[in-house]
């Protein structure tokens, strides 16, 4: 039994340390008596000043992990909304259709992570933020999307506007 408890603690620490990107928890709402929570993080885009995304996701409790017998995995469910918080300054961002990842957090010990990617839509002069799970074995269709229109906003490109935006 001690091995199981030690393994659970190790897994929890590993999940906590698996996060990368600039985020901070701004709130947490309890959803049931077992201690399951919905956490809300503010995610800053490292290359775009003046935009913040709020990411909500499910955190399983210790009691739920005991009941379900699955210690190492959290659900893929998430919600994302991004907003303009001031003048937008866009740094060196990828303008290719696949965009680039700006945030990643582990949702299982090995197989799954929750990610936020930014895609520049030159035709519509917008930044698209996509929250999705990445699962190595089966993939995931769970996603959430938020769009920041750049037209009408005070936007500065620190390296000059990309060729597609000129």
Tab-separated table of N, CA and C in Angstrom:
chain	number	residue	atom	x	y	z
A	1	UNK	N	0.823	-1.196	0.000
A	1	UNK	CA	0.000	0.000	0.000
A	1	UNK	C	0.865	1.257	0.000
A	2	UNK	N	2.007	1.187	0.702
A	2	UNK	CA	2.894	2.357	0.743
A	2	UNK	C	3.451	2.681	-0.637
A	3	UNK	N	3.713	1.615	-1.410
A	3	UNK	CA	4.212	1.833	-2.772
A	3	UNK	C	3.185	2.572	-3.621
A	4	UNK	N	1.926	2.185	-3.485
A	4	UNK	CA	0.852	2.823	-4.240
A	4	UNK	C	0.724	4.299	-3.877
A	5	UNK	N	0.800	4.609	-2.594
A	5	UNK	CA	0.726	6.003	-2.149
A	5	UNK	C	1.928	6.796	-2.659
A	6	UNK	N	3.108	6.201	-2.600
A	6	UNK	CA	4.313	6.879	-3.088
A	6	UNK	C	4.217	7.129	-4.588
A	7	UNK	N	3.689	6.152	-5.314
A	7	UNK	CA	3.520	6.299	-6.748
A	7	UNK	C	2.522	7.409	-7.075
A	8	UNK	N	1.442	7.493	-6.304
A	8	UNK	CA	0.442	8.544	-6.516
A	8	UNK	C	1.039	9.918	-6.267
A	9	UNK	N	1.814	10.069	-5.206
A	9	UNK	CA	2.456	11.358	-4.907
A	9	UNK	C	3.429	11.723	-6.018
A	10	UNK	N	4.225	10.767	-6.471
A	10	UNK	CA	5.178	11.008	-7.551
A	10	UNK	C	4.459	11.455	-8.821
A	11	UNK	N	3.354	10.794	-9.140
A	11	UNK	CA	2.593	11.158	-10.336
A	11	UNK	C	2.029	12.562	-10.233
A	12	UNK	N	1.511	12.929	-9.072
A	12	UNK	CA	0.959	14.267	-8.874
A	12	UNK	C	2.039	15.329	-9.042
A	13	UNK	N	3.205	15.084	-8.469
A	13	UNK	CA	4.323	16.027	-8.607
A	13	UNK	C	4.742	16.126	-10.066
A	14	UNK	N	4.811	15.001	-10.756
A	14	UNK	CA	5.202	15.007	-12.171
A	14	UNK	C	4.212	15.789	-13.016
A	15	UNK	N	2.906	15.626	-12.750
A	15	UNK	CA	1.894	16.387	-13.486
A	15	UNK	C	2.044	17.877	-13.244
A	16	UNK	N	2.327	18.240	-12.014
A	16	UNK	CA	2.496	19.653	-11.670
A	16	UNK	C	3.713	20.237	-12.366
A	17	UNK	N	4.807	19.484	-12.409
A	17	UNK	CA	6.040	19.980	-13.011
A	17	UNK	C	6.024	19.930	-14.532
A	18	UNK	N	5.054	19.237	-15.119
A	18	UNK	CA	5.011	19.081	-16.567
A	18	UNK	C	4.535	20.327	-17.292
A	19	UNK	N	4.083	21.324	-16.578
A	19	UNK	CA	3.567	22.537	-17.211
A	19	UNK	C	4.704	23.356	-17.807
A	20	UNK	N	4.453	23.944	-18.954
A	20	UNK	CA	5.392	24.904	-19.505
A	20	UNK	C	4.570	26.035	-20.113
A	21	UNK	N	5.167	27.174	-20.296
A	21	UNK	CA	4.435	28.346	-20.750
A	21	UNK	C	4.198	29.262	-19.569
A	22	UNK	N	3.736	30.459	-19.855
A	22	UNK	CA	3.532	31.451	-18.807
A	22	UNK	C	2.060	31.475	-18.431
A	23	UNK	N	1.723	30.899	-17.278
A	23	UNK	CA	0.338	30.912	-16.826
A	23	UNK	C	0.302	31.095	-15.320
A	24	UNK	N	-0.855	31.503	-14.852
A	24	UNK	CA	-1.048	31.607	-13.409
A	24	UNK	C	-2.505	31.304	-13.125
A	25	UNK	N	-2.739	30.601	-12.015
A	25	UNK	CA	-4.105	30.261	-11.655
A	25	UNK	C	-4.796	31.503	-11.123
A	26	UNK	N	-5.977	31.797	-11.661
A	26	UNK	CA	-6.747	32.956	-11.208
A	26	UNK	C	-8.011	32.544	-10.465
A	27	UNK	N	-8.361	31.269	-10.528
A	27	UNK	CA	-9.541	30.822	-9.814
A	27	UNK	C	-9.704	29.322	-9.890
A	28	UNK	N	-10.533	28.805	-8.983
A	28	UNK	CA	-10.823	27.390	-8.943
A	28	UNK	C	-12.217	27.225	-8.351
A	29	UNK	N	-13.052	26.425	-9.003
A	29	UNK	CA	-14.417	26.213	-8.567
A	29	UNK	C	-14.612	24.733	-8.265
A	30	UNK	N	-15.059	24.424	-7.046
A	30	UNK	CA	-15.363	23.041	-6.694
A	30	UNK	C	-16.634	22.598	-7.389
A	31	UNK	N	-16.627	21.379	-7.949
A	31	UNK	CA	-17.793	20.927	-8.703
A	31	UNK	C	-18.542	19.779	-8.038
A	32	UNK	N	-17.932	19.119	-7.049
A	32	UNK	CA	-18.645	18.044	-6.364
A	32	UNK	C	-18.042	17.791	-4.985
A	33	UNK	N	-18.670	16.878	-4.248
A	33	UNK	CA	-18.254	16.622	-2.868
A	33	UNK	C	-16.926	15.896	-2.764
A	34	UNK	N	-16.429	15.289	-3.868
A	34	UNK	CA	-15.165	14.544	-3.809
A	34	UNK	C	-13.944	15.443	-3.949
A	35	UNK	N	-14.162	16.711	-4.247
A	35	UNK	CA	-13.040	17.639	-4.369
A	35	UNK	C	-12.579	17.903	-5.787
A	36	UNK	N	-13.321	17.405	-6.782
A	36	UNK	CA	-12.986	17.732	-8.165
A	36	UNK	C	-13.186	19.231	-8.372
A	37	UNK	N	-12.309	19.844	-9.143
A	37	UNK	CA	-12.347	21.289	-9.366
A	37	UNK	C	-12.260	21.613	-10.843
A	38	UNK	N	-12.747	22.786	-11.180
A	38	UNK	CA	-12.457	23.399	-12.470
A	38	UNK	C	-11.504	24.547	-12.160
A	39	UNK	N	-10.315	24.484	-12.736
A	39	UNK	CA	-9.306	25.520	-12.524
A	39	UNK	C	-9.310	26.475	-13.699
A	40	UNK	N	-9.023	27.734	-13.425
A	40	UNK	CA	-8.941	28.748	-14.472
A	40	UNK	C	-7.571	29.410	-14.378
A	41	UNK	N	-6.836	29.338	-15.481
A	41	UNK	CA	-5.514	29.945	-15.567
A	41	UNK	C	-5.537	31.092	-16.562
A	42	UNK	N	-4.777	32.141	-16.275
A	42	UNK	CA	-4.522	33.196	-17.245
A	42	UNK	C	-3.247	32.797	-17.975
A	43	UNK	N	-3.329	32.707	-19.291
A	43	UNK	CA	-2.193	32.288	-20.110
A	43	UNK	C	-1.751	33.482	-20.943
A	44	UNK	N	-0.523	33.916	-20.723
A	44	UNK	CA	0.035	35.024	-21.500
A	44	UNK	C	0.704	34.469	-22.751
A	45	UNK	N	0.511	35.147	-23.863
A	45	UNK	CA	1.191	34.774	-25.101
A	45	UNK	C	2.578	35.412	-25.053
A	46	UNK	N	3.648	34.625	-25.092
A	46	UNK	CA	4.991	35.190	-24.952
A	46	UNK	C	5.417	36.105	-26.100
A	47	UNK	N	4.757	36.026	-27.247
A	47	UNK	CA	5.140	36.844	-28.399
A	47	UNK	C	4.117	37.909	-28.756
A	48	UNK	N	3.022	37.998	-28.005
A	48	UNK	CA	1.991	38.993	-28.305
A	48	UNK	C	1.602	39.696	-27.008
A	49	UNK	N	2.087	40.924	-26.842
A	49	UNK	CA	1.686	41.725	-25.686
A	49	UNK	C	0.301	42.307	-25.945
A	50	UNK	N	-0.493	42.431	-24.879
A	50	UNK	CA	-1.822	43.024	-25.002
A	50	UNK	C	-2.925	42.012	-25.216
A	51	UNK	N	-2.592	40.708	-25.155
A	51	UNK	CA	-3.590	39.643	-25.283
A	51	UNK	C	-3.388	38.681	-24.129
A	52	UNK	N	-4.483	38.311	-23.474
A	52	UNK	CA	-4.431	37.270	-22.444
A	52	UNK	C	-5.540	36.264	-22.727
A	53	UNK	N	-5.236	34.996	-22.517
A	53	UNK	CA	-6.223	33.936	-22.688
A	53	UNK	C	-6.522	33.337	-21.324
A	54	UNK	N	-7.773	33.019	-21.097
A	54	UNK	CA	-8.177	32.325	-19.875
A	54	UNK	C	-8.563	30.906	-20.263
A	55	UNK	N	-7.917	29.962	-19.612
A	55	UNK	CA	-8.081	28.551	-19.907
A	55	UNK	C	-8.703	27.865	-18.697
A	56	UNK	N	-9.855	27.240	-18.892
A	56	UNK	CA	-10.520	26.493	-17.822
A	56	UNK	C	-10.368	25.006	-18.123
A	57	UNK	N	-10.055	24.230	-17.086
A	57	UNK	CA	-9.873	22.796	-17.263
A	57	UNK	C	-10.217	22.066	-15.975
A	58	UNK	N	-10.454	20.774	-16.097
A	58	UNK	CA	-10.905	19.929	-15.001
A	58	UNK	C	-9.710	19.357	-14.247
A	59	UNK	N	-9.737	19.444	-12.925
A	59	UNK	CA	-8.726	18.836	-12.057
A	59	UNK	C	-9.388	17.768	-11.208
A	60	UNK	N	-8.925	16.548	-11.345
A	60	UNK	CA	-9.486	15.444	-10.555
A	60	UNK	C	-8.920	15.461	-9.147
A	61	UNK	N	-9.750	15.092	-8.192
A	61	UNK	CA	-9.342	15.036	-6.792
A	61	UNK	C	-8.717	13.684	-6.452
A	62	UNK	N	-8.098	13.637	-5.297
A	62	UNK	CA	-7.518	12.405	-4.782
A	62	UNK	C	-8.606	11.343	-4.605
A	63	UNK	N	-9.768	11.745	-4.089
A	63	UNK	CA	-10.876	10.802	-3.868
A	63	UNK	C	-11.361	10.237	-5.205
A	64	UNK	N	-11.491	11.082	-6.218
A	64	UNK	CA	-11.925	10.621	-7.539
A	64	UNK	C	-10.902	9.654	-8.123
A	65	UNK	N	-9.634	9.936	-7.947
A	65	UNK	CA	-8.583	9.041	-8.446
A	65	UNK	C	-8.672	7.681	-7.751
A	66	UNK	N	-8.958	7.687	-6.439
A	66	UNK	CA	-9.132	6.428	-5.697
A	66	UNK	C	-10.335	5.652	-6.218
A	67	UNK	N	-11.462	6.343	-6.428
A	67	UNK	CA	-12.692	5.692	-6.877
A	67	UNK	C	-12.548	5.112	-8.283
A	68	UNK	N	-11.928	5.866	-9.182
A	68	UNK	CA	-11.828	5.454	-10.576
A	68	UNK	C	-10.677	4.478	-10.820
A	69	UNK	N	-9.678	4.508	-9.931
A	69	UNK	CA	-8.529	3.633	-10.108
A	69	UNK	C	-7.544	4.109	-11.160
A	70	UNK	N	-7.776	5.282	-11.729
A	70	UNK	CA	-6.863	5.838	-12.733
A	70	UNK	C	-6.138	7.016	-12.103
A	71	UNK	N	-4.953	6.776	-11.605
A	71	UNK	CA	-4.201	7.786	-10.859
A	71	UNK	C	-3.577	8.846	-11.740
A	72	UNK	N	-3.255	8.512	-12.968
A	72	UNK	CA	-2.299	9.307	-13.727
A	72	UNK	C	-2.888	10.171	-14.818
A	73	UNK	N	-4.200	10.328	-14.868
A	73	UNK	CA	-4.772	11.031	-16.005
A	73	UNK	C	-5.924	11.931	-15.597
A	74	UNK	N	-5.969	13.107	-16.195
A	74	UNK	CA	-7.089	14.032	-16.046
A	74	UNK	C	-7.833	14.090	-17.375
A	75	UNK	N	-9.128	14.430	-17.358
A	75	UNK	CA	-9.891	14.529	-18.613
A	75	UNK	C	-9.312	15.614	-19.539
A	76	UNK	N	-9.646	15.501	-20.815
A	76	UNK	CA	-9.158	16.449	-21.821
A	76	UNK	C	-10.009	17.700	-21.929
A	77	UNK	N	-11.120	17.746	-21.219
A	77	UNK	CA	-12.051	18.866	-21.364
A	77	UNK	C	-11.378	20.189	-20.990
A	78	UNK	N	-11.635	21.211	-21.816
A	78	UNK	CA	-11.128	22.548	-21.515
A	78	UNK	C	-11.982	23.578	-22.248
A	79	UNK	N	-11.866	24.822	-21.810
A	79	UNK	CA	-12.525	25.938	-22.480
A	79	UNK	C	-11.518	27.076	-22.532
A	80	UNK	N	-11.596	27.885	-23.562
A	80	UNK	CA	-10.624	28.957	-23.771
A	80	UNK	C	-11.329	30.209	-24.245
A	81	UNK	N	-10.929	31.344	-23.706
A	81	UNK	CA	-11.390	32.630	-24.214
A	81	UNK	C	-10.238	33.614	-24.086
A	82	UNK	N	-9.998	34.396	-25.131
A	82	UNK	CA	-8.903	35.356	-25.144
A	82	UNK	C	-9.477	36.755	-25.341
A	83	UNK	N	-8.771	37.749	-24.799
A	83	UNK	CA	-9.245	39.121	-24.897
A	83	UNK	C	-8.075	40.076	-25.032
A	84	UNK	N	-8.359	41.251	-25.548
A	84	UNK	CA	-7.363	42.308	-25.671
A	84	UNK	C	-7.317	43.069	-24.350
A	85	UNK	N	-6.119	43.229	-23.801
A	85	UNK	CA	-5.956	43.907	-22.516
A	85	UNK	C	-5.256	45.253	-22.647
A	86	UNK	N	-4.855	45.612	-23.845
A	86	UNK	CA	-4.155	46.874	-24.087
A	86	UNK	C	-3.669	46.900	-25.518
A	87	UNK	N	-2.799	47.870	-25.850
A	87	UNK	CA	-2.250	47.907	-27.211
A	87	UNK	C	-1.550	46.579	-27.526
A	88	UNK	N	-1.761	46.068	-28.715
A	88	UNK	CA	-1.190	44.785	-29.111
A	88	UNK	C	0.152	45.002	-29.786
A	89	UNK	N	1.164	44.337	-29.270
A	89	UNK	CA	2.491	44.340	-29.885
A	89	UNK	C	2.826	42.902	-30.222
A	90	UNK	N	2.973	42.636	-31.521
A	90	UNK	CA	3.218	41.281	-31.988
A	90	UNK	C	4.704	41.125	-32.270
A	91	UNK	N	5.291	40.140	-31.621
A	91	UNK	CA	6.714	39.835	-31.801
A	91	UNK	C	6.921	38.913	-32.986
A	92	UNK	N	7.903	38.068	-32.878
A	92	UNK	CA	8.289	37.148	-33.939
A	92	UNK	C	7.418	35.896	-33.866
A	93	UNK	N	6.258	35.936	-34.520
A	93	UNK	CA	5.339	34.798	-34.469
A	93	UNK	C	5.412	34.002	-35.772
A	94	UNK	N	5.059	32.732	-35.661
A	94	UNK	CA	4.974	31.878	-36.849
A	94	UNK	C	3.729	32.272	-37.636
A	95	UNK	N	3.879	32.425	-38.941
A	95	UNK	CA	2.731	32.775	-39.784
A	95	UNK	C	2.297	31.603	-40.652
A	96	UNK	N	2.899	30.443	-40.472
A	96	UNK	CA	2.511	29.247	-41.239
A	96	UNK	C	1.133	28.764	-40.750
A	97	UNK	N	0.482	27.957	-41.551
A	97	UNK	CA	-0.888	27.548	-41.240
A	97	UNK	C	-1.002	26.741	-39.953
A	98	UNK	N	0.043	26.032	-39.551
A	98	UNK	CA	0.000	25.251	-38.319
A	98	UNK	C	0.220	26.069	-37.060
A	99	UNK	N	0.610	27.327	-37.210
A	99	UNK	CA	0.827	28.195	-36.062
A	99	UNK	C	1.926	27.698	-35.161
A	100	UNK	N	1.828	28.041	-33.867
A	100	UNK	CA	2.820	27.581	-32.898
A	100	UNK	C	2.196	27.457	-31.525
A	101	UNK	N	2.748	26.549	-30.759
A	101	UNK	CA	2.271	26.286	-29.410
A	101	UNK	C	2.779	27.368	-28.455
A	102	UNK	N	1.873	27.886	-27.600
A	102	UNK	CA	2.292	28.902	-26.630
A	102	UNK	C	2.182	28.424	-25.189
A	103	UNK	N	1.504	27.279	-24.981
A	103	UNK	CA	1.311	26.765	-23.625
A	103	UNK	C	1.111	25.263	-23.687
A	104	UNK	N	1.672	24.558	-22.688
A	104	UNK	CA	1.486	23.110	-22.601
A	104	UNK	C	1.478	22.708	-21.135
A	105	UNK	N	0.545	21.812	-20.789
A	105	UNK	CA	0.485	21.294	-19.426
A	105	UNK	C	0.137	19.811	-19.493
A	106	UNK	N	0.868	18.988	-18.769
A	106	UNK	CA	0.615	17.561	-18.753
A	106	UNK	C	-0.721	17.244	-18.102
A	107	UNK	N	-1.473	16.326	-18.708
A	107	UNK	CA	-2.761	15.893	-18.159
A	107	UNK	C	-2.725	14.413	-17.802
A	108	UNK	N	-1.602	13.769	-18.061
A	108	UNK	CA	-1.374	12.398	-17.614
A	108	UNK	C	0.125	12.257	-17.414
A	109	UNK	N	0.530	11.160	-16.835
A	109	UNK	CA	1.940	10.961	-16.533
A	109	UNK	C	2.784	10.989	-17.800
A	110	UNK	N	2.307	10.372	-18.878
A	110	UNK	CA	3.111	10.290	-20.099
A	110	UNK	C	2.336	10.691	-21.343
A	111	UNK	N	1.122	10.224	-21.503
A	111	UNK	CA	0.457	10.183	-22.793
A	111	UNK	C	-0.286	11.425	-23.237
A	112	UNK	N	-0.703	12.282	-22.348
A	112	UNK	CA	-1.621	13.337	-22.750
A	112	UNK	C	-1.175	14.696	-22.220
A	113	UNK	N	-1.396	15.746	-23.028
A	113	UNK	CA	-1.130	17.108	-22.566
A	113	UNK	C	-2.205	18.044	-23.107
A	114	UNK	N	-2.448	19.108	-22.355
A	114	UNK	CA	-3.367	20.160	-22.759
A	114	UNK	C	-2.519	21.274	-23.348
A	115	UNK	N	-2.854	21.730	-24.528
A	115	UNK	CA	-2.026	22.715	-25.225
A	115	UNK	C	-2.859	23.884	-25.736
A	116	UNK	N	-2.198	25.027	-25.856
A	116	UNK	CA	-2.789	26.203	-26.498
A	116	UNK	C	-1.851	26.592	-27.631
A	117	UNK	N	-2.400	26.695	-28.827
A	117	UNK	CA	-1.628	27.100	-30.005
A	117	UNK	C	-2.183	28.402	-30.549
A	118	UNK	N	-1.304	29.207	-31.155
A	118	UNK	CA	-1.696	30.464	-31.801
A	118	UNK	C	-1.494	30.313	-33.302
A	119	UNK	N	-2.504	30.719	-34.066
A	119	UNK	CA	-2.440	30.686	-35.528
A	119	UNK	C	-2.762	32.082	-36.038
A	120	UNK	N	-1.934	32.588	-36.949
A	120	UNK	CA	-2.188	33.895	-37.555
A	120	UNK	C	-3.007	33.687	-38.824
A	121	UNK	N	-4.162	34.325	-38.898
A	121	UNK	CA	-5.050	34.270	-40.064
A	121	UNK	C	-4.875	35.578	-40.826
A	122	UNK	N	-3.988	35.568	-41.814
A	122	UNK	CA	-3.660	36.785	-42.572
A	122	UNK	C	-4.867	37.293	-43.370
A	123	UNK	N	-5.637	36.384	-43.960
A	123	UNK	CA	-6.773	36.782	-44.793
A	123	UNK	C	-7.815	37.565	-44.002
A	124	UNK	N	-7.968	37.237	-42.722
A	124	UNK	CA	-8.959	37.908	-41.889
A	124	UNK	C	-8.329	38.789	-40.820
A	125	UNK	N	-7.020	38.990	-40.898
A	125	UNK	CA	-6.268	39.836	-39.973
A	125	UNK	C	-6.640	39.534	-38.512
A	126	UNK	N	-6.430	38.269	-38.126
A	126	UNK	CA	-6.832	37.806	-36.798
A	126	UNK	C	-5.791	36.851	-36.218
A	127	UNK	N	-5.791	36.755	-34.903
A	127	UNK	CA	-5.042	35.723	-34.201
A	127	UNK	C	-6.054	34.719	-33.669
A	128	UNK	N	-5.823	33.458	-33.944
A	128	UNK	CA	-6.693	32.383	-33.483
A	128	UNK	C	-5.944	31.626	-32.389
A	129	UNK	N	-6.610	31.417	-31.267
A	129	UNK	CA	-6.040	30.619	-30.184
A	129	UNK	C	-6.871	29.351	-30.059
A	130	UNK	N	-6.198	28.195	-30.063
A	130	UNK	CA	-6.848	26.900	-30.028
A	130	UNK	C	-6.348	26.109	-28.829
A	131	UNK	N	-7.268	25.711	-27.948
A	131	UNK	CA	-6.933	24.811	-26.835
A	131	UNK	C	-7.349	23.406	-27.258
A	132	UNK	N	-6.445	22.447	-27.074
A	132	UNK	CA	-6.744	21.072	-27.463
A	132	UNK	C	-5.890	20.116	-26.646
A	133	UNK	N	-6.340	18.893	-26.583
A	133	UNK	CA	-5.554	17.854	-25.938
A	133	UNK	C	-4.727	17.149	-27.002
A	134	UNK	N	-3.546	16.761	-26.608
A	134	UNK	CA	-2.724	15.942	-27.492
A	134	UNK	C	-2.554	14.603	-26.795
A	135	UNK	N	-3.065	13.567	-27.448
A	135	UNK	CA	-2.967	12.215	-26.916
A	135	UNK	C	-2.203	11.367	-27.917
A	136	UNK	N	-1.158	10.722	-27.446
A	136	UNK	CA	-0.292	9.949	-28.321
A	136	UNK	C	-1.012	8.744	-28.906
A	137	UNK	N	-1.841	8.074	-28.126
A	137	UNK	CA	-2.424	6.815	-28.581
A	137	UNK	C	-3.689	6.974	-29.405
A	138	UNK	N	-4.653	7.767	-28.958
A	138	UNK	CA	-5.934	7.821	-29.654
A	138	UNK	C	-6.302	9.206	-30.153
A	139	UNK	N	-5.519	10.210	-29.883
A	139	UNK	CA	-5.875	11.551	-30.281
A	139	UNK	C	-7.044	12.060	-29.469
A	140	UNK	N	-7.476	13.256	-29.741
A	140	UNK	CA	-8.610	13.813	-29.020
A	140	UNK	C	-9.316	14.833	-29.888
A	141	UNK	N	-10.632	14.753	-29.922
A	141	UNK	CA	-11.427	15.715	-30.668
A	141	UNK	C	-11.917	16.861	-29.801
A	142	UNK	N	-11.512	16.877	-28.534
A	142	UNK	CA	-11.979	17.925	-27.627
A	142	UNK	C	-11.122	19.172	-27.841
A	143	UNK	N	-11.786	20.297	-28.124
A	143	UNK	CA	-11.051	21.535	-28.384
A	143	UNK	C	-11.912	22.738	-28.050
A	144	UNK	N	-11.252	23.889	-27.972
A	144	UNK	CA	-11.929	25.156	-27.732
A	144	UNK	C	-11.178	26.225	-28.503
A	145	UNK	N	-11.892	27.237	-28.983
A	145	UNK	CA	-11.307	28.225	-29.886
A	145	UNK	C	-11.668	29.637	-29.456
A	146	UNK	N	-10.729	30.571	-29.631
A	146	UNK	CA	-10.985	31.988	-29.390
A	146	UNK	C	-10.243	32.794	-30.453
A	147	UNK	N	-10.861	33.872	-30.928
A	147	UNK	CA	-10.285	34.671	-32.004
A	147	UNK	C	-10.139	36.116	-31.553
A	148	UNK	N	-8.968	36.689	-31.829
A	148	UNK	CA	-8.709	38.114	-31.577
A	148	UNK	C	-8.588	38.812	-32.928
A	149	UNK	N	-9.592	39.617	-33.318
A	149	UNK	CA	-9.471	40.373	-34.579
A	149	UNK	C	-8.442	41.490	-34.396
A	150	UNK	N	-7.552	41.656	-35.372
A	150	UNK	CA	-6.521	42.684	-35.268
A	150	UNK	C	-6.951	43.997	-35.911
A	151	UNK	N	-7.876	43.935	-36.881
A	151	UNK	CA	-8.349	45.161	-37.501
A	151	UNK	C	-9.176	45.940	-36.474
A	152	UNK	N	-8.976	47.218	-36.428
A	152	UNK	CA	-9.692	48.048	-35.468
A	152	UNK	C	-8.962	48.172	-34.145
A	153	UNK	N	-7.929	47.364	-33.925
A	153	UNK	CA	-7.136	47.433	-32.706
A	153	UNK	C	-5.829	48.174	-32.995
A	154	UNK	N	-5.252	48.742	-31.969
A	154	UNK	CA	-3.941	49.356	-32.095
A	154	UNK	C	-2.920	48.230	-32.085
A	155	UNK	N	-2.362	47.909	-33.271
A	155	UNK	CA	-1.457	46.771	-33.413
A	155	UNK	C	-0.106	47.250	-33.926
A	156	UNK	N	0.946	46.798	-33.258
A	156	UNK	CA	2.311	47.074	-33.689
A	156	UNK	C	3.008	45.746	-33.912
A	157	UNK	N	3.671	45.599	-35.058
A	157	UNK	CA	4.483	44.421	-35.323
A	157	UNK	C	5.923	44.807	-35.007
A	158	UNK	N	6.538	44.171	-34.026
A	158	UNK	CA	7.884	44.555	-33.606
A	158	UNK	C	8.928	44.281	-34.682
A	159	UNK	N	8.699	43.316	-35.548
A	159	UNK	CA	9.640	43.006	-36.623
A	159	UNK	C	9.068	43.399	-37.982
A	160	UNK	N	8.116	44.306	-38.030
A	160	UNK	CA	7.435	44.640	-39.260
A	160	UNK	C	6.367	43.597	-39.530
A	161	UNK	N	5.281	43.976	-40.177
A	161	UNK	CA	4.183	43.039	-40.439
A	161	UNK	C	4.677	41.909	-41.339
A	162	UNK	N	4.187	40.687	-41.140
A	162	UNK	CA	4.586	39.588	-42.024
A	162	UNK	C	4.123	39.881	-43.443
A	163	UNK	N	4.799	39.272	-44.415
A	163	UNK	CA	4.492	39.512	-45.825
A	163	UNK	C	3.023	39.290	-46.129
A	164	UNK	N	2.417	38.314	-45.489
A	164	UNK	CA	0.998	38.005	-45.750
A	164	UNK	C	0.079	39.113	-45.268
A	165	UNK	N	0.550	39.956	-44.327
A	165	UNK	CA	-0.316	41.001	-43.769
A	165	UNK	C	-0.138	42.335	-44.475
A	166	UNK	N	0.856	42.449	-45.327
A	166	UNK	CA	1.122	43.728	-45.990
A	166	UNK	C	0.202	43.965	-47.147
